[in-house]
Coordinates of C-alpha atoms and ligand atoms in Angstrom, one line a residue:
M1 CA 154.8 118.0 103.7
S2 CA 151.5 117.1 102.0
N3 CA 151.2 113.6 103.4
Q4 CA 151.8 114.7 107.0
I5 CA 149.0 113.6 109.3
Q6 CA 147.9 116.3 111.9
G7 CA 146.5 115.8 115.4
I8 CA 142.8 116.4 115.9
R9 CA 141.7 120.1 116.5
G10 CA 141.2 120.8 120.2
M11 CA 143.1 117.7 121.2
N12 CA 146.6 118.5 122.4
D13 CA 149.8 116.8 122.7
V14 CA 151.6 117.4 126.0
L15 CA 155.2 117.8 124.9
P16 CA 158.3 116.8 127.0
D17 CA 158.9 120.4 128.1
E18 CA 155.3 120.8 129.2
S19 CA 154.9 117.5 131.0
P20 CA 157.0 118.3 134.1
V21 CA 154.3 120.6 135.4
W22 CA 151.7 117.9 134.7
L23 CA 153.9 115.4 136.7
Y24 CA 154.3 118.0 139.5
F25 CA 150.5 118.6 139.6
E26 CA 149.8 114.8 139.7
Q27 CA 152.3 114.3 142.5
V28 CA 150.7 117.1 144.6
T29 CA 147.2 116.0 143.9
R30 CA 147.9 112.3 144.8
E31 CA 149.3 113.3 148.2
W32 CA 146.3 115.7 148.6
L33 CA 143.7 113.1 147.8
A34 CA 145.4 110.6 150.2
A35 CA 145.3 113.1 153.0
Y36 CA 141.5 113.0 152.9
G37 CA 141.2 109.3 152.5
Y38 CA 139.9 109.2 148.9
K39 CA 140.6 106.1 146.9
N40 CA 141.3 105.8 143.2
I41 CA 138.9 104.3 140.7
R42 CA 139.5 103.9 137.0
M43 CA 136.7 103.7 134.5
P44 CA 136.9 103.2 130.7
I45 CA 136.8 106.2 128.4
V46 CA 134.0 104.7 126.2
E47 CA 130.6 104.2 127.7
S48 CA 127.1 103.5 126.4
T49 CA 125.6 106.7 125.0
H50 CA 122.4 106.0 127.1
L51 CA 124.4 106.4 130.3
F52 CA 125.1 110.1 129.5
V53 CA 121.6 110.8 128.1
R54 CA 120.1 109.5 131.3
G55 CA 122.8 110.6 133.7
V56 CA 123.8 114.0 132.4
G57 CA 120.4 115.0 131.1
E58 CA 118.9 115.1 127.6
H59 CA 118.5 118.8 127.6
T60 CA 122.0 119.8 128.6
D61 CA 124.7 121.4 126.4
I62 CA 126.8 118.3 126.8
V63 CA 124.2 115.8 125.5
E64 CA 122.6 118.1 123.0
K65 CA 125.7 119.2 121.2
E66 CA 129.0 118.3 122.8
M67 CA 129.3 114.5 122.8
Y68 CA 131.5 112.4 120.6
S69 CA 129.1 109.6 119.9
F70 CA 129.5 106.8 117.4
E71 CA 128.2 103.3 116.5
D72 CA 130.2 100.2 117.1
K73 CA 130.7 98.9 113.6
L74 CA 130.5 95.3 114.6
N75 CA 127.3 95.2 116.8
G76 CA 125.7 98.6 116.3
E77 CA 126.0 99.6 120.0
K78 CA 125.7 103.3 120.6
L79 CA 128.9 104.5 122.3
T80 CA 130.2 107.8 123.5
L81 CA 133.6 109.1 124.6
R82 CA 133.0 110.2 128.1
P83 CA 132.3 114.0 128.4
E84 CA 132.5 113.8 132.2
G85 CA 133.3 111.2 134.8
T86 CA 130.4 111.2 137.3
A87 CA 128.0 109.1 135.3
G88 CA 130.6 106.4 134.5
C89 CA 131.8 106.4 138.2
V90 CA 128.2 105.8 139.4
R91 CA 127.7 103.2 136.7
A92 CA 130.8 101.3 137.9
C93 CA 129.9 101.6 141.6
I94 CA 126.4 100.2 141.0
E95 CA 127.7 97.4 138.7
H96 CA 130.3 96.3 141.3
G97 CA 128.1 96.7 144.4
L98 CA 130.2 99.5 146.0
L99 CA 127.3 101.6 147.2
Y100 CA 124.9 99.4 149.1
N101 CA 125.0 100.1 152.8
Q102 CA 128.4 101.6 152.7
T103 CA 130.2 104.9 152.1
Q104 CA 132.8 105.5 149.5
R105 CA 135.2 108.4 148.9
L106 CA 136.6 108.1 145.4
W107 CA 138.7 109.9 142.8
Y108 CA 139.7 109.5 139.2
M109 CA 141.7 111.4 136.7
G110 CA 141.7 111.2 133.0
P111 CA 140.7 112.7 129.6
M112 CA 137.2 113.9 128.9
Y113 CA 135.8 114.7 125.4
R114 CA 133.5 117.5 124.4
H115 CA 132.9 118.9 121.0
E116 CA 133.3 122.6 121.8
R117 CA 134.9 125.6 120.1
P118 CA 138.6 125.3 121.1
Q119 CA 140.1 128.3 122.7
K120 CA 142.4 129.0 125.7
G121 CA 141.2 126.9 128.6
R122 CA 138.6 125.1 126.4
Y123 CA 139.6 122.0 124.5
R124 CA 137.9 119.0 122.9
Q125 CA 140.0 116.6 124.8
F126 CA 140.7 117.9 128.3
H127 CA 141.6 116.3 131.6
Q128 CA 139.7 116.3 134.9
I129 CA 140.3 115.1 138.4
G130 CA 136.9 114.0 139.7
V131 CA 136.0 113.3 143.3
E132 CA 132.8 111.6 144.3
A133 CA 131.6 110.8 147.9
F134 CA 128.8 108.3 148.2
G135 CA 126.5 107.3 151.1
M136 CA 126.7 110.5 153.1
A137 CA 123.6 112.7 153.2
S138 CA 124.7 115.5 155.6
P139 CA 126.3 118.7 154.6
D140 CA 129.6 117.9 156.4
V141 CA 130.8 116.0 153.3
D142 CA 129.7 118.8 151.0
A143 CA 131.9 121.1 153.2
E144 CA 134.7 118.6 153.1
I145 CA 135.1 118.4 149.4
I146 CA 134.9 122.2 149.1
L147 CA 137.5 122.5 151.9
M148 CA 139.7 120.0 150.0
L149 CA 139.8 122.3 147.0
A150 CA 140.6 125.3 149.1
D151 CA 143.5 123.3 150.5
L152 CA 144.6 122.3 147.0
W153 CA 144.9 125.9 145.9
Q154 CA 147.0 126.5 148.9
R155 CA 149.2 123.5 148.3
L156 CA 149.7 124.6 144.7
G157 CA 150.3 128.3 145.7
L158 CA 147.4 129.6 143.6
K159 CA 145.9 133.0 144.4
N160 CA 142.9 134.9 143.3
V161 CA 140.4 132.0 143.3
S162 CA 137.1 132.4 144.9
L163 CA 134.1 130.2 145.8
E164 CA 130.5 130.5 144.8
I165 CA 127.8 128.3 146.3
N166 CA 124.1 127.9 145.9
S167 CA 121.4 125.4 146.9
L168 CA 119.2 123.9 144.2
G169 CA 116.8 122.4 146.8
D170 CA 115.1 119.1 146.2
K171 CA 112.8 117.8 143.4
E172 CA 109.5 119.2 144.7
E173 CA 111.0 122.6 145.6
R174 CA 112.5 122.8 142.1
A175 CA 109.2 121.8 140.6
A176 CA 107.4 124.7 142.3
H177 CA 110.1 127.1 141.4
R178 CA 110.1 125.8 137.8
E179 CA 106.4 126.5 137.4
A180 CA 106.9 130.1 138.7
L181 CA 109.9 130.4 136.4
I182 CA 108.1 129.2 133.3
R183 CA 105.3 131.7 134.0
Y184 CA 107.9 134.5 134.4
L185 CA 109.9 133.5 131.3
E186 CA 106.9 133.3 129.1
Q187 CA 106.7 137.1 129.2
F188 CA 110.1 137.2 127.5
V189 CA 109.6 134.5 124.9
D190 CA 110.1 137.1 122.1
V191 CA 113.5 138.1 123.2
L192 CA 114.9 134.7 124.1
D193 CA 117.6 133.3 121.9
E194 CA 117.1 130.0 120.1
D195 CA 118.5 127.9 123.0
G196 CA 116.3 129.8 125.5
K197 CA 113.1 129.3 123.5
R198 CA 113.8 125.6 123.2
R199 CA 114.6 125.2 126.9
L200 CA 111.8 127.3 128.2
Y201 CA 109.7 124.3 128.9
T202 CA 112.3 121.6 128.9
N203 CA 114.9 123.1 131.2
P204 CA 113.9 126.7 132.2
L205 CA 116.6 126.8 134.9
R206 CA 119.2 126.6 132.2
V207 CA 117.6 129.6 130.4
L208 CA 119.0 131.7 133.3
D209 CA 122.5 130.3 132.8
T210 CA 122.8 132.5 129.7
K211 CA 126.0 134.2 128.7
N212 CA 123.9 136.7 126.5
P213 CA 124.3 140.2 128.1
A214 CA 121.0 141.3 126.7
L215 CA 119.3 138.7 128.8
Q216 CA 121.1 139.4 132.1
E217 CA 118.5 141.7 133.5
M218 CA 115.7 139.2 132.8
A219 CA 117.7 136.5 134.5
E220 CA 118.5 138.8 137.4
N221 CA 114.9 139.5 138.2
A222 CA 113.6 135.9 137.8
P223 CA 111.9 134.1 140.7
K224 CA 114.7 132.8 143.0
L225 CA 114.9 129.2 144.0
S226 CA 116.0 130.2 147.5
D227 CA 112.5 131.5 148.1
F228 CA 111.1 128.0 147.3
L229 CA 113.4 126.0 149.6
G230 CA 111.7 123.9 152.3
E231 CA 113.0 123.5 155.9
E232 CA 115.3 120.5 155.2
S233 CA 117.0 122.0 152.2
R234 CA 117.4 125.3 154.1
L235 CA 118.9 123.5 157.1
H236 CA 121.3 121.6 154.8
F237 CA 122.5 124.8 153.2
E238 CA 122.8 126.5 156.6
G239 CA 124.8 123.5 157.8
L240 CA 127.2 123.8 154.9
K241 CA 127.7 127.5 155.4
A242 CA 128.4 127.0 159.1
L243 CA 131.1 124.5 158.4
L244 CA 132.7 126.7 155.7
D245 CA 132.6 129.5 158.2
V246 CA 134.4 127.5 161.0
A247 CA 137.0 126.4 158.4
G248 CA 137.6 130.1 157.5
I249 CA 136.6 129.6 153.8
S250 CA 134.9 132.7 152.3
Y251 CA 132.2 132.2 149.7
R252 CA 129.6 134.1 147.8
V253 CA 126.1 132.8 147.6
N254 CA 125.2 133.1 143.9
S255 CA 121.5 132.3 143.4
R256 CA 122.1 132.2 139.7
L257 CA 124.5 129.3 139.9
V258 CA 122.7 126.3 138.4
R259 CA 125.6 124.4 136.7
G260 CA 125.4 122.7 133.3
L261 CA 124.4 119.2 134.4
D262 CA 121.0 118.1 135.3
Y263 CA 121.7 115.8 138.1
Y264 CA 122.5 118.2 140.9
N265 CA 120.3 118.9 144.0
R266 CA 120.9 121.0 147.1
T267 CA 124.5 122.1 147.2
V268 CA 126.2 123.3 144.0
F269 CA 129.5 125.2 143.9
E270 CA 132.2 126.6 141.6
W271 CA 135.7 127.7 142.2
V272 CA 136.4 130.6 139.8
T273 CA 139.2 132.9 138.9
S274 CA 139.3 136.1 137.0
D275 CA 142.8 135.3 135.7
L276 CA 141.7 133.1 132.8
G277 CA 139.3 135.2 130.9
S278 CA 135.9 133.6 130.2
Q279 CA 137.2 130.1 131.0
G280 CA 137.4 131.0 134.7
T281 CA 135.8 128.0 136.3
I282 CA 138.5 125.7 137.5
A283 CA 136.4 123.3 139.5
G284 CA 132.7 122.8 139.9
G285 CA 130.4 120.3 141.6
G286 CA 127.6 119.6 144.0
R287 CA 125.2 117.1 145.4
Y288 CA 123.4 114.6 143.3
D289 CA 121.3 112.5 145.6
T290 CA 119.0 111.0 142.9
L291 CA 121.5 110.0 140.2
V292 CA 122.4 106.6 141.6
E293 CA 118.7 105.6 141.6
M294 CA 118.2 107.2 138.1
L295 CA 121.0 104.9 136.8
G296 CA 119.4 101.8 138.3
G297 CA 121.0 101.6 141.8
K298 CA 119.3 101.7 145.2
P299 CA 118.9 105.3 146.5
C300 CA 122.3 106.6 147.6
P301 CA 123.2 110.2 148.5
A302 CA 126.2 111.6 146.7
V303 CA 128.3 114.7 146.3
G304 CA 131.3 115.4 144.1
F305 CA 133.2 117.7 141.8
G306 CA 135.2 117.9 138.6
M307 CA 138.2 120.1 138.1
G308 CA 139.8 121.0 134.8
I309 CA 143.5 120.2 134.9
E310 CA 144.5 122.3 131.9
R311 CA 142.9 125.4 133.4
I312 CA 144.7 124.9 136.7
L313 CA 148.0 124.5 134.8
L314 CA 147.3 127.7 132.9
L315 CA 146.7 129.4 136.2
I316 CA 150.0 128.1 137.6
E317 CA 151.7 129.6 134.5
E318 CA 149.7 132.8 134.6
Q319 CA 150.6 133.4 138.3
S320 CA 154.2 132.3 137.8
V321 CA 153.9 129.8 140.6
A322 CA 157.2 128.2 141.4
V323 CA 157.1 124.5 140.5
S324 CA 159.7 122.0 141.8
L325 CA 160.6 120.0 138.8
A326 CA 162.6 116.7 138.8
V327 CA 166.0 117.0 137.2
P328 CA 168.5 114.1 136.9
D329 CA 171.2 113.8 139.5
V330 CA 173.9 112.5 137.2
Y331 CA 174.7 112.5 133.5
I332 CA 177.5 110.0 132.6
V333 CA 179.8 110.7 129.7
H334 CA 182.4 108.3 128.5
Q335 CA 184.9 107.6 125.8
G336 CA 186.4 104.3 124.5
D337 CA 185.1 100.7 124.5
A338 CA 186.3 99.7 128.0
A339 CA 184.9 103.0 129.4
A340 CA 181.6 102.4 127.6
R341 CA 181.1 99.0 129.3
L342 CA 182.1 100.4 132.7
A343 CA 179.8 103.4 132.3
F344 CA 176.9 101.1 131.4
V345 CA 177.4 99.1 134.6
T346 CA 178.2 102.1 136.8
A347 CA 174.9 103.9 135.7
Q348 CA 172.9 100.9 136.9
Q349 CA 174.8 100.8 140.2
L350 CA 174.1 104.4 140.8
R351 CA 170.4 103.9 140.1
T352 CA 170.2 101.2 142.7
T353 CA 171.3 103.7 145.3
G354 CA 168.4 105.9 144.4
L355 CA 170.1 108.4 142.1
N356 CA 168.4 109.4 138.8
V357 CA 171.0 108.8 136.1
I358 CA 171.2 109.5 132.4
L359 CA 173.8 107.4 130.6
H360 CA 175.1 109.0 127.5
C361 CA 174.2 106.7 124.5
G362 CA 174.9 107.0 120.9
G363 CA 178.6 107.9 121.0
G364 CA 180.1 111.3 120.0
S365 CA 183.0 113.5 121.2
F366 CA 183.5 114.5 124.9
K367 CA 182.5 118.0 123.9
S368 CA 179.2 117.0 122.3
Q369 CA 178.5 114.7 125.3
F370 CA 179.1 117.5 127.7
K371 CA 176.7 119.7 125.8
K372 CA 174.0 117.1 126.4
A373 CA 175.0 116.8 130.0
D374 CA 174.5 120.6 130.4
A375 CA 171.2 120.6 128.6
S376 CA 169.9 117.8 130.9
Q377 CA 170.3 120.1 133.9
A378 CA 171.8 117.2 135.8
R379 CA 173.5 118.3 139.0
F380 CA 176.7 116.2 138.3
A381 CA 178.5 114.9 135.3
V382 CA 180.4 111.7 135.8
V383 CA 183.3 111.2 133.3
I384 CA 184.8 107.9 132.5
G385 CA 187.5 108.1 129.9
E386 CA 190.3 105.7 128.9
T387 CA 192.5 106.6 131.9
E388 CA 189.6 106.3 134.4
A389 CA 188.6 102.9 132.9
E390 CA 192.2 101.7 133.4
T391 CA 192.4 102.9 137.0
L392 CA 188.7 102.1 137.8
T393 CA 188.0 105.7 138.8
A394 CA 185.6 108.4 137.6
N395 CA 185.8 112.1 137.5
I396 CA 182.9 113.9 139.1
K397 CA 182.1 117.4 137.9
T398 CA 179.5 119.5 139.6
L399 CA 177.4 121.1 136.9
N400 CA 174.7 122.9 138.8
G401 CA 173.9 124.1 142.4
E402 CA 176.4 124.6 145.1
G403 CA 180.0 124.0 144.1
A404 CA 179.3 124.3 140.4
G405 CA 182.5 123.9 138.4
E406 CA 184.3 121.8 141.0
Q407 CA 185.9 118.5 139.9
R408 CA 187.4 115.5 141.6
T409 CA 188.4 112.0 140.8
V410 CA 187.3 109.1 143.0
A411 CA 187.5 105.3 142.9
L412 CA 184.4 103.8 141.2
A413 CA 183.7 101.9 144.4
E414 CA 183.2 105.3 146.2
L415 CA 181.3 107.0 143.5
A416 CA 177.8 106.5 144.7
M417 CA 178.7 107.5 148.3
T418 CA 180.6 110.6 147.2
I419 CA 177.8 111.8 145.0
S420 CA 175.1 111.2 147.6
N421 CA 177.1 113.0 150.3
T422 CA 177.8 116.0 148.1
H423 CA 174.2 116.0 147.0
E424 CA 172.7 116.1 150.5
G425 CA 175.1 118.8 151.6
K426 CA 173.9 121.1 148.8
Ligands
ATP501 P1 132.2 125.7 131.4 O1 131.0 126.5 131.9 O2 133.5 126.4 131.4 O3 131.9 125.1 130.0 P2 131.3 123.3 132.6 O4 130.3 123.7 133.6 O5 130.8 122.7 131.3 O6 132.4 124.4 132.4 P3 131.9 120.9 134.2 O7 131.1 120.0 133.4 O8 131.5 121.3 135.5 O9 132.3 122.2 133.3 O10 133.4 120.3 134.3 C1 134.2 120.6 135.4 C2 135.5 121.4 135.1 O11 136.1 120.8 133.9 C3 135.2 122.8 134.7 O12 135.1 123.6 135.8 C4 136.4 123.2 133.9 O13 137.5 123.5 134.8 C5 136.8 121.9 133.2 N1 136.3 121.9 131.8 C6 135.0 121.8 131.3 N2 134.9 121.8 130.0 C7 136.2 122.0 129.6 C8 136.9 122.1 128.3 N3 136.1 122.0 127.2 N4 138.2 122.3 128.2 C9 138.9 122.3 129.4 N5 138.4 122.3 130.6 C10 137.1 122.1 130.7
MG502 MG1 130.7 123.5 129.3

């Protein structure tokens, strides 16, 4: 059809047969976040463009080429669909006074927007769960959020995920390293790609974050930030490692791990898997002690992470992880006017007892209604025909699970009780 309007490239619909795993994931993560005392915060999807330029960093992939930015037609304001959640979360916390002299453990979930080349595990609208902890400077909370993720992989039954960590030091240490790095990279200016040349002086650390195999050796032998770390940064990193060790979480120190956002200091980490090709990072984060101040708040230490929900769901599918999905308890089929009215009321009565009930709507033969009941995967069909309507009874047929195929007729008054008893005894 020529006049059919298509969805936007890289922005996906989640269809009804895909959404159960989303719901399952959301249920597991809500319980998981509550177990660590994190509270939910919800920010708008649209923010001022300045927020990301200042918060994410002018010379990052995100700000240079991935943002969906536009001008408000009415007042000319420069706006952006959020490419990540941390900047907006910090903005909201400052604006509402949540950071001064207090600690916060926060989480949010929702869509993010980046103009990237769509491929498996990389989309233009994708979803993240973000976690941010404010007001705590010591490495215990860095370790906590890393441990949380290890716990989540376990709760979800995911395998083959591993942890990489690094320390980016503080501002002065990075400045000293940066000088050394620029001097080193200047020798390679001829072989650097376009991005590399441009970033040599603006963001040399990111030159090392190259995916170009020809530049791997150059990146490998570059001056290492770890050699420039001062006492405090080193102790922070040692403290983190000691806590990961007591928690039994194995990790690899990857001195090349710098992450794509500018605001990190000290701890950075990524959880990666080799099961998703080159889109293997399922969660990444770190400490960003200067961001709150950069965005206009009083200095406030902070640490957090973002995880890509689509990638985790892909991994669940890839590893054939068993997911417990909600199916209805009862599908009610009926025939005749009196039965239809009775069925309508009965469905509601069953729901008030806690059962999940689909009432057949839209008419049709018993046969076609039973087909729908089967397709619904409900455990029981409840049949109310003309005879049942006259005698105020219903026929219960077990469709799935233990006793499948069994039938019995009970008084409507006993229907809920009978179903619940049979259900529990499964
Ligand atoms: P990558 O190196 O894969 O581009 P990133 O460093 O840009 O990732 P972050 O900004 O740290 O990603 O975002 C946190 C998480 O969000 C990533 O680890 C990933 O799981 C997910 N993510 C990032 N970009 C996308 C995308 N375009 N589509 C789907 N998931 C994404
Ligand atoms: Mg990216």
